[in-house]
PDB file of N, CA, C and O and ligand atoms in Angstrom:
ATOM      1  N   UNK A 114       1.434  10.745 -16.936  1.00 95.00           N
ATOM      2  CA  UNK A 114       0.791  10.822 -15.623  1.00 95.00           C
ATOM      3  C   UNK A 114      -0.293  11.885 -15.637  1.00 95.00           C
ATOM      4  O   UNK A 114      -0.316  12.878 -16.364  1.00 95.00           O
ATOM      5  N   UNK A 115      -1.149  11.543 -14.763  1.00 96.00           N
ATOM      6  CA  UNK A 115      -2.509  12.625 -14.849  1.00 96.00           C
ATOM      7  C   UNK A 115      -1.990  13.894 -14.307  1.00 96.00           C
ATOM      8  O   UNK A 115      -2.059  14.999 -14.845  1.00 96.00           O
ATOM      9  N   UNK A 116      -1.187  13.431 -12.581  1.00 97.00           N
ATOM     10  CA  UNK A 116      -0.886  14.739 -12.225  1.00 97.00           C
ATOM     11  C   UNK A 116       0.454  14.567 -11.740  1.00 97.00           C
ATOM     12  O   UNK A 116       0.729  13.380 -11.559  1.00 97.00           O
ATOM     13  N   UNK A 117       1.359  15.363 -11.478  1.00 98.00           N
ATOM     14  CA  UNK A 117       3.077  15.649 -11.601  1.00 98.00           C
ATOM     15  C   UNK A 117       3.213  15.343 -10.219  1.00 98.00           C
ATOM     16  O   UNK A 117       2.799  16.160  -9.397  1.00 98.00           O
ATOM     17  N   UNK A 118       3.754  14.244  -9.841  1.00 98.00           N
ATOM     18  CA  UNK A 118       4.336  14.097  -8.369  1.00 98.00           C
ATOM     19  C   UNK A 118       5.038  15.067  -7.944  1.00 98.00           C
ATOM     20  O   UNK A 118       5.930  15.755  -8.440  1.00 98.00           O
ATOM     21  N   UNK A 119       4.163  15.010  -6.281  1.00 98.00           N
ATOM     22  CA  UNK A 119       4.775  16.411  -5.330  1.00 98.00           C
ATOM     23  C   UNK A 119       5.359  15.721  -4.043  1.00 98.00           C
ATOM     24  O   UNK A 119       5.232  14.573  -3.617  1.00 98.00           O
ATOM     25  N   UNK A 120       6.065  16.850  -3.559  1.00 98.00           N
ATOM     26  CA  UNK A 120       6.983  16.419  -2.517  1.00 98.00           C
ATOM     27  C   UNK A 120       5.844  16.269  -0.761  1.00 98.00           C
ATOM     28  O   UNK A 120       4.914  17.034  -0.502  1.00 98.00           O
ATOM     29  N   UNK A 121       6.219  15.333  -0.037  1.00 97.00           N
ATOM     30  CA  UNK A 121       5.695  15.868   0.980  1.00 97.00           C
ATOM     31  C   UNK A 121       6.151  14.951   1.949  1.00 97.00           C
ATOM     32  O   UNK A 121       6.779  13.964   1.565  1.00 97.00           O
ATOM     33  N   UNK A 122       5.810  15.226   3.790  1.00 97.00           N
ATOM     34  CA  UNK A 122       6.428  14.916   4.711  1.00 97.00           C
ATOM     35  C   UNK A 122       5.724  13.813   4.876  1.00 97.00           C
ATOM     36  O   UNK A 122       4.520  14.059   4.801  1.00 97.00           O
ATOM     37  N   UNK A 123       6.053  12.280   5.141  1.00 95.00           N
ATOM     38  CA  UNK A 123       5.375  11.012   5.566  1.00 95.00           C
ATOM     39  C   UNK A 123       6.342  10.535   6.705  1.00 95.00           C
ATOM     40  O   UNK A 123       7.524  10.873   6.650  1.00 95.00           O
ATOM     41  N   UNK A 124       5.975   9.924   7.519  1.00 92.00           N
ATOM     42  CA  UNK A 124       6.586   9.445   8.921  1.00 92.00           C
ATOM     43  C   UNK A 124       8.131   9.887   8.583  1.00 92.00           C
ATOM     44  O   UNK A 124       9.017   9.109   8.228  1.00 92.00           O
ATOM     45  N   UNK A 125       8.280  11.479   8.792  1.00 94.00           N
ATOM     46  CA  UNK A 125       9.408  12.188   9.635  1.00 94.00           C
ATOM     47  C   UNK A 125      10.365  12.370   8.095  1.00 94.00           C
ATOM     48  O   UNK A 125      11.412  13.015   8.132  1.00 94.00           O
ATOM     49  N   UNK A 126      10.007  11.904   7.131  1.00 95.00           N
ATOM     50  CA  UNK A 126      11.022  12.241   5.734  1.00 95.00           C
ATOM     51  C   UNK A 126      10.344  12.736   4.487  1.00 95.00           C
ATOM     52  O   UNK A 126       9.128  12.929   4.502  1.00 95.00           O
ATOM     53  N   UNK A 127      10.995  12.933   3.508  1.00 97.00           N
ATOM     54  CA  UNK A 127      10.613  14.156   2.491  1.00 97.00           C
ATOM     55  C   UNK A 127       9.772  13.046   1.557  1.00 97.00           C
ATOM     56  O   UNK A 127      10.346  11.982   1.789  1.00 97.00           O
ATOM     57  N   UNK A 128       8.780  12.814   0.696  1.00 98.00           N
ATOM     58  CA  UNK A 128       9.081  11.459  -0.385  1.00 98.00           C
ATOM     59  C   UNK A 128       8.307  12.055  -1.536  1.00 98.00           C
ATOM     60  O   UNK A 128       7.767  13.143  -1.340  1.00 98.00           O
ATOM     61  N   UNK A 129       8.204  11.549  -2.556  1.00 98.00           N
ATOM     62  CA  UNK A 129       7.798  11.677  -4.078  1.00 98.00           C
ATOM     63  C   UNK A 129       6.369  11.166  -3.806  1.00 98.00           C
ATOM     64  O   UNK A 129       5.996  10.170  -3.186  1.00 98.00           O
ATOM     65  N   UNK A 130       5.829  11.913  -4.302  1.00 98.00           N
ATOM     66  CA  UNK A 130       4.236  11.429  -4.087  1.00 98.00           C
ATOM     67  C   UNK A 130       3.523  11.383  -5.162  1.00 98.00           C
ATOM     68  O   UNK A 130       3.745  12.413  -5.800  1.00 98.00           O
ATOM     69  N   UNK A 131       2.610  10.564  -5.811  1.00 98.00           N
ATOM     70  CA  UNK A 131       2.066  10.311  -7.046  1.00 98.00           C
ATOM     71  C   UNK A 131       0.334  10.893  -6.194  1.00 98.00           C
ATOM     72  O   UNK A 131      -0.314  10.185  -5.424  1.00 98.00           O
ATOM     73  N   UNK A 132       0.049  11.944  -6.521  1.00 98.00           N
ATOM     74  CA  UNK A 132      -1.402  12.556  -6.225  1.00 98.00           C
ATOM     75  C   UNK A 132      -2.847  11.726  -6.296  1.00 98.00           C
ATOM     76  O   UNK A 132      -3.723  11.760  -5.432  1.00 98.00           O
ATOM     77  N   UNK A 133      -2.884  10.713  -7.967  1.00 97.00           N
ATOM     78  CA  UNK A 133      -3.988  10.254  -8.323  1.00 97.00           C
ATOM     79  C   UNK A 133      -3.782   9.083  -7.262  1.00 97.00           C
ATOM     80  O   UNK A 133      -4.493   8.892  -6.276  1.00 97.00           O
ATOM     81  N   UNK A 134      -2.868   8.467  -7.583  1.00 97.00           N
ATOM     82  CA  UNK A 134      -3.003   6.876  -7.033  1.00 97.00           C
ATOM     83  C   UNK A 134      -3.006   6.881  -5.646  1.00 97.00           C
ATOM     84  O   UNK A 134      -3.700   6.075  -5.027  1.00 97.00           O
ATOM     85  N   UNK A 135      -2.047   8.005  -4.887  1.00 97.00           N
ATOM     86  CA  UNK A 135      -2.209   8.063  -3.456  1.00 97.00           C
ATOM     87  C   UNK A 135      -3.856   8.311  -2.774  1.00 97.00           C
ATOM     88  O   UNK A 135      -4.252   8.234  -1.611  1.00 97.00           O
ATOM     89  N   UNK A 136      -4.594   8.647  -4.096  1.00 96.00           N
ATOM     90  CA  UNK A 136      -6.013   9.058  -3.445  1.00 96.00           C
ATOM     91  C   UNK A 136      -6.491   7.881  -3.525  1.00 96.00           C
ATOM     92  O   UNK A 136      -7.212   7.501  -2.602  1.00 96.00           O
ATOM     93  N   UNK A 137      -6.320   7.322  -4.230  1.00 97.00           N
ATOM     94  CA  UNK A 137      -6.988   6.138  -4.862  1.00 97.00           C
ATOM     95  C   UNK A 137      -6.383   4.378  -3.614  1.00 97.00           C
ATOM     96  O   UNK A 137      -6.832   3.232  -3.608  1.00 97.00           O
ATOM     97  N   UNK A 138      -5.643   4.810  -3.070  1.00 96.00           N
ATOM     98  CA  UNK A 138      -4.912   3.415  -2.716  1.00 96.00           C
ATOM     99  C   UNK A 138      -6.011   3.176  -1.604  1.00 96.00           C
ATOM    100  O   UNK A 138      -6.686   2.184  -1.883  1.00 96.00           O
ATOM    101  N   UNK A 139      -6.360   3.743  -0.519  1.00 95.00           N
ATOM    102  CA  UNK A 139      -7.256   3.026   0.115  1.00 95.00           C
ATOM    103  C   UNK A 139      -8.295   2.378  -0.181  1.00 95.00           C
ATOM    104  O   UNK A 139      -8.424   1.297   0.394  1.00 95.00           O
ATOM    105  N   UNK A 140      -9.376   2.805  -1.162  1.00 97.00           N
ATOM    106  CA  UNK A 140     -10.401   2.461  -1.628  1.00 97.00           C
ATOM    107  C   UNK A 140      -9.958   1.273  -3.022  1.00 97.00           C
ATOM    108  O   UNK A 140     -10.649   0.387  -3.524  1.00 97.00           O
ATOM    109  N   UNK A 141      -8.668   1.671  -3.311  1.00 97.00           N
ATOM    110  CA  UNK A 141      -8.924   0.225  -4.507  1.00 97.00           C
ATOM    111  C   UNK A 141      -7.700  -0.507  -4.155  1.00 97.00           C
ATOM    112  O   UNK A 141      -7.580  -1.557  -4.785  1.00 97.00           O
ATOM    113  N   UNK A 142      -6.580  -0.195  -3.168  1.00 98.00           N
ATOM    114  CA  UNK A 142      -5.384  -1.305  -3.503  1.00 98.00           C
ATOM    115  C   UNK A 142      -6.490  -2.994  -2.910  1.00 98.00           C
ATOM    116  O   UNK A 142      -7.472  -2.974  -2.168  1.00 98.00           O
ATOM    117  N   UNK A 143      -5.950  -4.030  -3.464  1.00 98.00           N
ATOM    118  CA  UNK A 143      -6.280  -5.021  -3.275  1.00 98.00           C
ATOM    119  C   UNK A 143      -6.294  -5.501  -1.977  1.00 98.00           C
ATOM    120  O   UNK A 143      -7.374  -5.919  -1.557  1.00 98.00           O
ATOM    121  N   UNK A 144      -5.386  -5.530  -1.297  1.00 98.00           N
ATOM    122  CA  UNK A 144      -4.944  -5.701   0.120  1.00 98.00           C
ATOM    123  C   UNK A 144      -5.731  -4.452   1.144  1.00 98.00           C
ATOM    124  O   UNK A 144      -6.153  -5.064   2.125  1.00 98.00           O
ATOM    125  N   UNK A 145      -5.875  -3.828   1.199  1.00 97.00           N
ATOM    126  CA  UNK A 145      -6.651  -2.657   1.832  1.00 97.00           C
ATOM    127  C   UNK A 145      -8.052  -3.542   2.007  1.00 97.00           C
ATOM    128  O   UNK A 145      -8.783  -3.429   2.992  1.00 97.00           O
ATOM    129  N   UNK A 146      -8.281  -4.355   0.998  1.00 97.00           N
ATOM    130  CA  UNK A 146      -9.854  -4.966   1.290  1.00 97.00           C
ATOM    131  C   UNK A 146      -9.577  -6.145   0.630  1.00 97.00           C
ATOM    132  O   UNK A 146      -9.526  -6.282  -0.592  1.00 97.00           O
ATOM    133  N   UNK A 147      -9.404  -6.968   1.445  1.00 98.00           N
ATOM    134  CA  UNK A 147      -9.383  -8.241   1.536  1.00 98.00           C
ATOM    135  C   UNK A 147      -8.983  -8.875   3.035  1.00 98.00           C
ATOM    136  O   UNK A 147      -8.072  -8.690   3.842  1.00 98.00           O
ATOM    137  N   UNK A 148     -10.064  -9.649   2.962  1.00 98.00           N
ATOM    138  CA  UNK A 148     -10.291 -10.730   4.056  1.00 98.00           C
ATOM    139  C   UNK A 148      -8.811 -11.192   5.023  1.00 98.00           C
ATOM    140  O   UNK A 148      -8.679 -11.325   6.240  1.00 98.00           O
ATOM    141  N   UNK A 149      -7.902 -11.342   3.976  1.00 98.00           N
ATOM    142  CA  UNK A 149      -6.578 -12.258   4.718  1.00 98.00           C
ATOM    143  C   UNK A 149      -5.639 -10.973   5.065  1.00 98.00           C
ATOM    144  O   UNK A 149      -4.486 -11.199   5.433  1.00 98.00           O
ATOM    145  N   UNK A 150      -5.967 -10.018   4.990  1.00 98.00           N
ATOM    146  CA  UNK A 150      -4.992  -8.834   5.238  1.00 98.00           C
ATOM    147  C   UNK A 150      -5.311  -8.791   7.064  1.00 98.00           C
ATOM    148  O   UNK A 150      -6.211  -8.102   7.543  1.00 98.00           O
ATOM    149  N   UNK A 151      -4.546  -9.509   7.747  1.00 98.00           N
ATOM    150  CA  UNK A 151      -4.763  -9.636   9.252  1.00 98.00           C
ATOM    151  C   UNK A 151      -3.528  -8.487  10.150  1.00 98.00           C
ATOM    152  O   UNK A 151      -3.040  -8.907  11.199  1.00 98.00           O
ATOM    153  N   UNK A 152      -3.202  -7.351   9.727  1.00 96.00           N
ATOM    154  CA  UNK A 152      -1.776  -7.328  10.246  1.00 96.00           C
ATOM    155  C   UNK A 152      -1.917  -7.125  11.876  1.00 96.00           C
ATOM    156  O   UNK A 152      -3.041  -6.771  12.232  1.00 96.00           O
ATOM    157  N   UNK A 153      -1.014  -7.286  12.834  1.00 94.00           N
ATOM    158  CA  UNK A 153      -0.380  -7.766  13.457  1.00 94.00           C
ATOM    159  C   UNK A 153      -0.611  -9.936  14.390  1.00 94.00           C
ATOM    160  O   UNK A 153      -0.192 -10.581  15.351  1.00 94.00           O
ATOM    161  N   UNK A 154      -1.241 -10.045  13.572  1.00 97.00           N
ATOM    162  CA  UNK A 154      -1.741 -11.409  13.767  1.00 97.00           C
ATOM    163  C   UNK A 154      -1.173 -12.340  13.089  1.00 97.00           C
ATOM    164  O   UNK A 154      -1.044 -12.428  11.868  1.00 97.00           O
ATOM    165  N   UNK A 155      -0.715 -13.282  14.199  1.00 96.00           N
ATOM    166  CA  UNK A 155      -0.424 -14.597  13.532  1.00 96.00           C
ATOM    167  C   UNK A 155      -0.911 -15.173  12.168  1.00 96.00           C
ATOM    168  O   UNK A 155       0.015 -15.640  11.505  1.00 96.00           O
ATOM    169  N   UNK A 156      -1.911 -15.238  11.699  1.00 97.00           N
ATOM    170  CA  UNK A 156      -2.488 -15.653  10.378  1.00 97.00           C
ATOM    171  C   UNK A 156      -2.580 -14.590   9.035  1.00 97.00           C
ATOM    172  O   UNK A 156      -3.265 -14.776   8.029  1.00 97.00           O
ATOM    173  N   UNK A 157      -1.538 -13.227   9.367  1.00 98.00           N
ATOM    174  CA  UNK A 157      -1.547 -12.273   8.320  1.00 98.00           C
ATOM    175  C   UNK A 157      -1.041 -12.596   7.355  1.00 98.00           C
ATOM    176  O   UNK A 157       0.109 -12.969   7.586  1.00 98.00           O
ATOM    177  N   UNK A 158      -1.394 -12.672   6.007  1.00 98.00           N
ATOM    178  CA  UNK A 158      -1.206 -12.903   4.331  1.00 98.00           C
ATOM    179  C   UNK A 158       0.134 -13.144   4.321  1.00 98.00           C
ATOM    180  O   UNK A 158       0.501 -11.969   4.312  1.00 98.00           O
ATOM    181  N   UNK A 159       1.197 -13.808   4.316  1.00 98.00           N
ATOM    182  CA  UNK A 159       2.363 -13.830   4.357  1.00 98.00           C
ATOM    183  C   UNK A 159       2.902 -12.532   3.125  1.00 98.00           C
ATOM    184  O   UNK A 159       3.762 -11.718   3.461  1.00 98.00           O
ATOM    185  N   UNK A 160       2.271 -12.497   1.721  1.00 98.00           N
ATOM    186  CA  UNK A 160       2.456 -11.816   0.600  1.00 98.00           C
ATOM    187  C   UNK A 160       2.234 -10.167   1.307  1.00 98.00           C
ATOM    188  O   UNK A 160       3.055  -9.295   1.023  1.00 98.00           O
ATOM    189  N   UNK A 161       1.184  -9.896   2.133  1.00 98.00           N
ATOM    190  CA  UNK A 161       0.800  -8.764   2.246  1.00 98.00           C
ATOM    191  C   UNK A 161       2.101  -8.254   3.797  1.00 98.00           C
ATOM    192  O   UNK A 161       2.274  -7.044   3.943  1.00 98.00           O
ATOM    193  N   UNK A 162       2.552  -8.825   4.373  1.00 97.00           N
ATOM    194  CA  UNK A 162       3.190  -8.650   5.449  1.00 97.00           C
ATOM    195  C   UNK A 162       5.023  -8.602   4.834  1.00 97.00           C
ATOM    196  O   UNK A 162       5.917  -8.049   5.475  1.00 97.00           O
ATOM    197  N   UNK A 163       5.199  -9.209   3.687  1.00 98.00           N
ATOM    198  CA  UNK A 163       6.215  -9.039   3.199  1.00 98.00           C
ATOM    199  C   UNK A 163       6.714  -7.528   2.307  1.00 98.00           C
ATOM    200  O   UNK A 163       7.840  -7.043   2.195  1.00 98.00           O
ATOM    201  N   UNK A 164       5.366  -7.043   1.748  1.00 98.00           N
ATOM    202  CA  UNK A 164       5.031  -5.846   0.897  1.00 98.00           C
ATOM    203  C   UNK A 164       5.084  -4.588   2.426  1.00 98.00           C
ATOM    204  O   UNK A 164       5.483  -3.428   2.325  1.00 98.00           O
ATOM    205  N   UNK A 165       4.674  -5.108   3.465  1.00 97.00           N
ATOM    206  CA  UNK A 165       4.835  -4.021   4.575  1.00 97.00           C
ATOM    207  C   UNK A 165       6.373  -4.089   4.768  1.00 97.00           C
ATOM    208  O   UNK A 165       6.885  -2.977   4.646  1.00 97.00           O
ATOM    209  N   UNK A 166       7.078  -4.891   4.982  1.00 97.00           N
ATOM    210  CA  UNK A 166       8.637  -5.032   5.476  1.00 97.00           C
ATOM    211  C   UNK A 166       9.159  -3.880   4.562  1.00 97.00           C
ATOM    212  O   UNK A 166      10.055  -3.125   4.942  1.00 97.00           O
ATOM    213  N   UNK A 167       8.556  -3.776   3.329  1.00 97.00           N
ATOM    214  CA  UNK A 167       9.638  -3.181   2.747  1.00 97.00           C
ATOM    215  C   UNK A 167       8.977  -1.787   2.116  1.00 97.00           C
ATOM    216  O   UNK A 167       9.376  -1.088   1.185  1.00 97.00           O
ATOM    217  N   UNK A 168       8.074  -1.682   2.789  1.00 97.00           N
ATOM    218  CA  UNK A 168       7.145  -0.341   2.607  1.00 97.00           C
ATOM    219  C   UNK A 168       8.200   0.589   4.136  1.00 97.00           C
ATOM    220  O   UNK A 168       8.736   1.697   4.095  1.00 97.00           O
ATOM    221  N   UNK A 169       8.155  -0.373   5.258  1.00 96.00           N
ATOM    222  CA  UNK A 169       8.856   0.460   6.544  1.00 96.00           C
ATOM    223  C   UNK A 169       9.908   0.721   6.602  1.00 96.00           C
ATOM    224  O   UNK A 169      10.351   1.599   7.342  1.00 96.00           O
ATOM    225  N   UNK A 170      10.761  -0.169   5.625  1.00 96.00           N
ATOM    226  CA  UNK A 170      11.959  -0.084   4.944  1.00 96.00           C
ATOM    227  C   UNK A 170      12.592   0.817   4.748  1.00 96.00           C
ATOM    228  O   UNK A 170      13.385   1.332   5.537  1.00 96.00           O
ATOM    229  N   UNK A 171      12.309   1.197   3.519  1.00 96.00           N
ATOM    230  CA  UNK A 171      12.153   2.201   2.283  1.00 96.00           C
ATOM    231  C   UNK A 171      11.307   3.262   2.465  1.00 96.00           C
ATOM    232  O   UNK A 171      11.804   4.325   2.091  1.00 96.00           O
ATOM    233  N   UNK A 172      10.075   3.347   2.962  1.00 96.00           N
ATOM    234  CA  UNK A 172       9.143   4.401   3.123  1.00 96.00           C
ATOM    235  C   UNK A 172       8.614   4.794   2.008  1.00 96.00           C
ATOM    236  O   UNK A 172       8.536   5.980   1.686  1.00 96.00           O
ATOM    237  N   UNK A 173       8.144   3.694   1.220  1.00 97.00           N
ATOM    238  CA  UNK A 173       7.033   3.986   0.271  1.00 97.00           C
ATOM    239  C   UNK A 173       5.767   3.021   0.566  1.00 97.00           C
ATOM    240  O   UNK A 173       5.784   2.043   1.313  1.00 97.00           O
ATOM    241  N   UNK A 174       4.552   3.551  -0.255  1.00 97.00           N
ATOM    242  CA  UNK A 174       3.526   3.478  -0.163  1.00 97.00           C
ATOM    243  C   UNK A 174       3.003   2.210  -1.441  1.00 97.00           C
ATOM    244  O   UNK A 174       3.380   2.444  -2.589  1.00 97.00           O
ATOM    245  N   UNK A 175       2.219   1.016  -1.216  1.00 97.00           N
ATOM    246  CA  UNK A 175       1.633   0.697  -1.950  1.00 97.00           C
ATOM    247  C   UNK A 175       0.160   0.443  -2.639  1.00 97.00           C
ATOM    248  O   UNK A 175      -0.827   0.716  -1.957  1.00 97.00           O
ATOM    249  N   UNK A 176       0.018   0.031  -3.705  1.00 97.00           N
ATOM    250  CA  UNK A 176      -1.566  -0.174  -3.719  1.00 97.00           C
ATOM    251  C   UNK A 176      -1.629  -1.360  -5.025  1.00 97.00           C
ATOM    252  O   UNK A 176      -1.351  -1.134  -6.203  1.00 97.00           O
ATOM    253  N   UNK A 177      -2.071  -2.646  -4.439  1.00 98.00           N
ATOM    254  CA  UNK A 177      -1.724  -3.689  -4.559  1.00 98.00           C
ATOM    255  C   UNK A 177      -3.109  -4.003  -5.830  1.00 98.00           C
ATOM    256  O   UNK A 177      -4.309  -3.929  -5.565  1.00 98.00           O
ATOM    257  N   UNK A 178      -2.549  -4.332  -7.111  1.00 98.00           N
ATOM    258  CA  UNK A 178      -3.681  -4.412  -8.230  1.00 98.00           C
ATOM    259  C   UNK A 178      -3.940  -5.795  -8.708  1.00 98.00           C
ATOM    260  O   UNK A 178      -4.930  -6.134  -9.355  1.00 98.00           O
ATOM    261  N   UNK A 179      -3.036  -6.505  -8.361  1.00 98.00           N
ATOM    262  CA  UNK A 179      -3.053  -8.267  -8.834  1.00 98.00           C
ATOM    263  C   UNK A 179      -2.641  -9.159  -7.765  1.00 98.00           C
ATOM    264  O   UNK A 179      -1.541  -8.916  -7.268  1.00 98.00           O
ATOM    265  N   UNK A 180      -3.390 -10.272  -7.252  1.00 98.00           N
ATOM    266  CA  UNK A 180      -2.918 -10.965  -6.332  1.00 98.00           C
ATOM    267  C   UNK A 180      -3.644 -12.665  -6.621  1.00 98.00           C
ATOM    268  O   UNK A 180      -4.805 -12.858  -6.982  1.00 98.00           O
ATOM    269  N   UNK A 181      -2.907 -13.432  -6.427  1.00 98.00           N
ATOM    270  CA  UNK A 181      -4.133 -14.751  -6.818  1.00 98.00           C
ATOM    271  C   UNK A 181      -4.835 -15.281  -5.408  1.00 98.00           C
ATOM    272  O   UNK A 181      -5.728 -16.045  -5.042  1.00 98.00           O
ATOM    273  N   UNK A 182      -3.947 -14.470  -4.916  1.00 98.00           N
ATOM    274  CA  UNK A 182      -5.231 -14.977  -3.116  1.00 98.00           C
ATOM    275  C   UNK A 182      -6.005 -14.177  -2.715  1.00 98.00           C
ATOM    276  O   UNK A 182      -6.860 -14.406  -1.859  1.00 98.00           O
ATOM    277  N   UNK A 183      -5.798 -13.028  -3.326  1.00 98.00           N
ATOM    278  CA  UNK A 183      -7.402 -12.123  -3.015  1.00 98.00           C
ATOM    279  C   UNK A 183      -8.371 -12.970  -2.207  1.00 98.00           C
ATOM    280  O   UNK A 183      -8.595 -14.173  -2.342  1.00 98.00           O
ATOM    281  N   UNK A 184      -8.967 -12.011  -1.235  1.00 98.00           N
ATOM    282  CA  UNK A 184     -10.370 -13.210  -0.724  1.00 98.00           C
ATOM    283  C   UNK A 184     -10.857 -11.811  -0.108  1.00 98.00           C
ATOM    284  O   UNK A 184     -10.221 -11.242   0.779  1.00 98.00           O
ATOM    285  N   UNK A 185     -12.258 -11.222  -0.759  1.00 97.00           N
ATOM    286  CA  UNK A 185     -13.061 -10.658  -0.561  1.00 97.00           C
ATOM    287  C   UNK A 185     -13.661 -10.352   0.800  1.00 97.00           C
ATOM    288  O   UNK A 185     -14.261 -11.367   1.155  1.00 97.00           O
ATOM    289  N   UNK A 186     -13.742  -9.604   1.520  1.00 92.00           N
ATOM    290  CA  UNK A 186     -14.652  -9.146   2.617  1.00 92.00           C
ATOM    291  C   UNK A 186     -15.878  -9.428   2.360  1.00 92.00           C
ATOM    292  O   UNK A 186     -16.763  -9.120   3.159  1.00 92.00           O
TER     293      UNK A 186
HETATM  294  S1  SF4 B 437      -4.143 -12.257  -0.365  1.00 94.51           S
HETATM  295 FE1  SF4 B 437      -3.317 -10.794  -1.814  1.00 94.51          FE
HETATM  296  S2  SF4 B 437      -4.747  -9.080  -1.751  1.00 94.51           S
HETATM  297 FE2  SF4 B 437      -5.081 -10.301   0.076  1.00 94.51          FE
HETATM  298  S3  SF4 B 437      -3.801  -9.374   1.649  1.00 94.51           S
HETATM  299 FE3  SF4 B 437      -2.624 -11.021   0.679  1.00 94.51          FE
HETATM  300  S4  SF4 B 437      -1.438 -10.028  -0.918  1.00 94.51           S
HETATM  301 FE4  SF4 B 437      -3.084  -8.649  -0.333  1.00 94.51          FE
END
């Protein structure tokens, strides 16, 4: 790893935090920018709304690098 996961507070609990990629997830996870990422709407990515269920879950963070429905902004 580039840099040593640190601890810190995210909605009200303690969690493991990966530094590079957490900087990095807005600007490159796949889903962050793409067209079908609709959330709270009827027509939201079924794939991308399933990856939230269990992000609110669990309380981790993703950043999505392969998808075959990608669809560009
Ligand atoms: S199509 Fe793929 S990249 Fe786009 S929101 Fe759904 S899961 Fe994410």
């Amino acid at each position: 790893m580039k840099e040593q996961p640190k601890k810190e507070m995210h909605y009200g609990k303690e969690v493991w935090v990966n530094p590079t990629t957490e900087s990095l997830r807005r600007s490159e996870c796949l889903c962050l920018n793409c067209d079908n990422l609709k959330p709270g709407q009827s027509d939201n990515c079924h794939i991308a709304q399933s990856l939230y269920q269990i992000c609110v879950t669990e309380n981790i963070a993703l950043a999505v690098t392969r998808c075959p429905l990608f669809k560009p902004k």
